[in-house]
Amino acid sequence: MAIERTFSIIKPDAVAKNVIGDIYSRFEKNGLSIVAAKMLHLTQAQAEGFYAEHSERGFFKDLVAFMVSGPVIMQVLEGENAVLKHREIMGATNPKEAAAGTIRADFASSIDENAVHGSDALETAQREIAYFFSNDELCARTR
Ligand code: RTP
Ligand code: MG
């Protein structure tokens, strides 16, 4: 299986719940290594740009308002089949539909405040990583 990189955000609700460590632990226990990380409070423009594909959707305004409501921590995860594996660990967008034991089942309170973001495809991952990280911020994985 291919070694991939994917992009992850721990959203403001999960940062406020003090569960960054628990979420990192789930990544690591599932074979995903953190190869870049930063914590920041997104600006309106950063959040709008990041979610531009949803700009015509009814939930866009609320989504952006939520994403700028507090600090987030974002990371690049590397491992075998990382994009899909990460989406599996996260669980469904709506926590009511998320499988037991997934991050969203355990930490998300609603579809709007759903704890984490993860890239939905390899091409998306490359674009999203480049949106927030420069090449020299991506570290080689130590094996
Ligand atoms: P994300 O991009 O945050 O990882 O979430 P996702 O792929 O599972 O879901 P996506 O379709 O990309 O939607 C982005 C975020 O918008 C909010 N959303 N609300 N009310 C709604 O019907 C609705 N649909 C999506 C969610 O917070 C979702 O994470
Ligand atoms: Mg998405």
Coordinates of C-alpha atoms and ligand atoms in Angstrom, one line a residue:
M1 CA 0.0 0.0 0.0
A2 CA 1.2 3.5 -0.8
I3 CA 2.6 5.9 1.8
E4 CA 0.4 9.0 1.6
R5 CA 0.1 12.3 3.4
T6 CA -3.1 13.9 4.4
F7 CA -4.2 17.1 6.1
S8 CA -6.0 17.3 9.5
I9 CA -7.5 20.0 11.5
I10 CA -8.6 19.7 15.1
K11 CA -11.5 22.2 15.1
P12 CA -12.2 24.9 17.8
D13 CA -14.7 22.7 19.7
A14 CA -12.3 19.9 20.2
V15 CA -9.4 22.2 21.1
A16 CA -11.8 23.8 23.7
K17 CA -12.7 20.3 25.1
N18 CA -8.9 19.7 25.8
V19 CA -8.8 16.5 23.7
I20 CA -5.9 17.3 21.4
G21 CA -3.8 14.6 23.0
D22 CA -6.5 12.0 22.8
I23 CA -7.0 12.7 19.1
Y24 CA -3.2 12.6 18.4
S25 CA -3.1 9.3 20.2
R26 CA -5.7 7.9 17.9
F27 CA -3.7 9.0 14.8
E28 CA -0.6 7.4 16.2
K29 CA -2.2 4.1 17.3
N30 CA -3.6 3.8 13.8
G31 CA -0.2 4.1 12.1
L32 CA -0.4 7.7 11.2
S33 CA 2.6 9.9 12.0
I34 CA 2.6 13.6 12.5
V35 CA 5.1 15.2 10.1
A36 CA 4.1 18.8 10.5
A37 CA 1.9 20.7 13.0
K38 CA 0.9 24.3 13.9
M39 CA -1.7 25.9 16.2
L40 CA -3.4 29.1 15.1
H41 CA -6.6 31.2 15.2
L42 CA -7.8 31.3 11.6
T43 CA -8.7 34.6 10.1
Q44 CA -12.0 35.0 8.2
A45 CA -10.2 35.1 4.9
Q46 CA -8.2 31.9 5.7
A47 CA -11.4 30.0 6.7
E48 CA -13.3 31.2 3.7
G49 CA -10.5 30.3 1.3
F50 CA -10.0 26.9 2.9
Y51 CA -13.7 26.0 2.5
A52 CA -14.2 27.9 -0.8
E53 CA -15.7 24.7 -2.4
H54 CA -18.7 25.1 -0.1
S55 CA -19.2 28.9 -0.6
E56 CA -22.6 28.4 -2.3
R57 CA -23.9 26.1 0.4
G58 CA -26.4 27.2 3.0
F59 CA -24.2 26.2 5.9
F60 CA -21.1 28.1 4.6
K61 CA -21.6 31.2 6.8
D62 CA -22.0 29.1 10.0
L63 CA -19.1 26.9 9.0
V64 CA -16.7 29.8 8.6
A65 CA -18.0 31.5 11.8
F66 CA -17.4 28.3 13.7
M67 CA -13.9 27.8 12.3
V68 CA -12.8 31.3 13.4
S69 CA -14.5 31.0 16.8
G70 CA -11.3 29.8 18.5
P71 CA -7.9 28.3 17.9
V72 CA -7.4 25.2 15.8
I73 CA -4.4 22.8 15.6
M74 CA -3.6 21.5 12.1
Q75 CA -1.3 18.7 11.1
V76 CA 0.0 16.7 8.2
L77 CA -0.3 13.0 8.8
E78 CA 1.7 10.4 7.0
G79 CA 1.3 6.7 6.7
E80 CA 0.0 3.8 4.6
N81 CA -3.3 4.7 2.9
A82 CA -3.4 7.8 5.1
V83 CA -6.2 9.7 3.3
L84 CA -8.8 6.9 3.7
K85 CA -7.5 5.6 7.0
H86 CA -7.8 9.1 8.5
R87 CA -11.4 9.5 7.2
E88 CA -12.2 6.1 8.9
I89 CA -10.8 7.2 12.2
M90 CA -12.7 10.5 12.0
G91 CA -16.1 8.9 11.3
A92 CA -19.1 10.4 9.4
T93 CA -19.5 14.2 9.1
N94 CA -22.7 14.0 11.2
P95 CA -21.8 12.5 14.6
K96 CA -25.2 10.9 14.8
E97 CA -24.1 8.7 11.9
A98 CA -20.5 8.2 13.0
A99 CA -19.5 4.6 13.9
A100 CA -18.8 3.9 17.5
G101 CA -15.2 4.6 18.5
T102 CA -14.5 7.2 15.9
I103 CA -13.4 10.7 16.8
R104 CA -16.6 12.3 15.8
A105 CA -18.7 9.7 17.6
D106 CA -16.7 10.4 20.8
F107 CA -16.1 14.2 20.6
A108 CA -18.4 15.9 18.1
S109 CA -21.6 17.5 19.4
S110 CA -23.3 18.2 16.0
I111 CA -22.8 18.3 12.3
D112 CA -21.7 21.9 12.6
E113 CA -19.3 21.4 15.5
N114 CA -17.8 18.1 14.5
A115 CA -14.3 18.1 16.1
V116 CA -12.1 17.4 13.1
H117 CA -11.4 18.0 9.4
G118 CA -9.7 15.5 7.1
S119 CA -8.9 15.7 3.4
D120 CA -11.3 13.7 1.3
A121 CA -8.9 12.6 -1.5
L122 CA -5.2 12.6 -2.3
E123 CA -5.5 15.6 -4.6
T124 CA -7.4 17.5 -1.9
A125 CA -4.8 16.6 0.6
Q126 CA -2.0 18.1 -1.5
R127 CA -3.9 21.3 -2.0
E128 CA -4.9 21.6 1.6
I129 CA -1.4 20.9 2.9
A130 CA 0.0 23.6 0.5
Y131 CA -2.7 26.1 1.7
F132 CA -1.3 26.1 5.3
F133 CA 2.3 24.6 5.1
S134 CA 5.4 25.5 3.1
N135 CA 7.6 22.7 2.0
D136 CA 10.3 23.5 4.6
E137 CA 7.7 23.0 7.4
L138 CA 7.1 19.3 6.4
C139 CA 9.5 17.0 8.3
A140 CA 10.7 13.7 7.1
R141 CA 9.2 10.8 9.1
T142 CA 11.7 9.1 11.3
R143 CA 11.3 5.3 11.0
Ligands
RTP1 P1 -14.6 18.4 6.7 O1 -14.4 18.9 5.3 O2 -14.7 19.5 7.7 O3 -13.6 17.3 7.1 O4 -15.9 17.6 6.8 P2 -16.5 16.6 5.7 O5 -15.5 16.4 4.6 O6 -16.9 15.3 6.5 O7 -17.8 17.3 5.2 P3 -18.0 18.4 4.0 O8 -19.0 18.0 3.2 O9 -16.6 18.7 3.4 O10 -18.5 19.7 4.8 C1 -17.6 20.6 5.5 C2 -18.2 20.9 6.9 O11 -19.4 21.6 6.7 C3 -20.3 21.3 7.7 N1 -21.5 20.8 7.0 N2 -22.7 21.1 7.4 N3 -25.5 21.3 7.8 C4 -25.0 20.6 6.8 O12 -25.7 19.9 6.0 C5 -23.6 20.5 6.7 N4 -23.0 19.8 5.8 C6 -21.6 20.0 6.0 C7 -19.7 20.2 8.5 O13 -19.3 20.8 9.7 C8 -18.6 19.7 7.7 O14 -17.5 19.2 8.5
MG2 MG -14.7 18.0 3.5

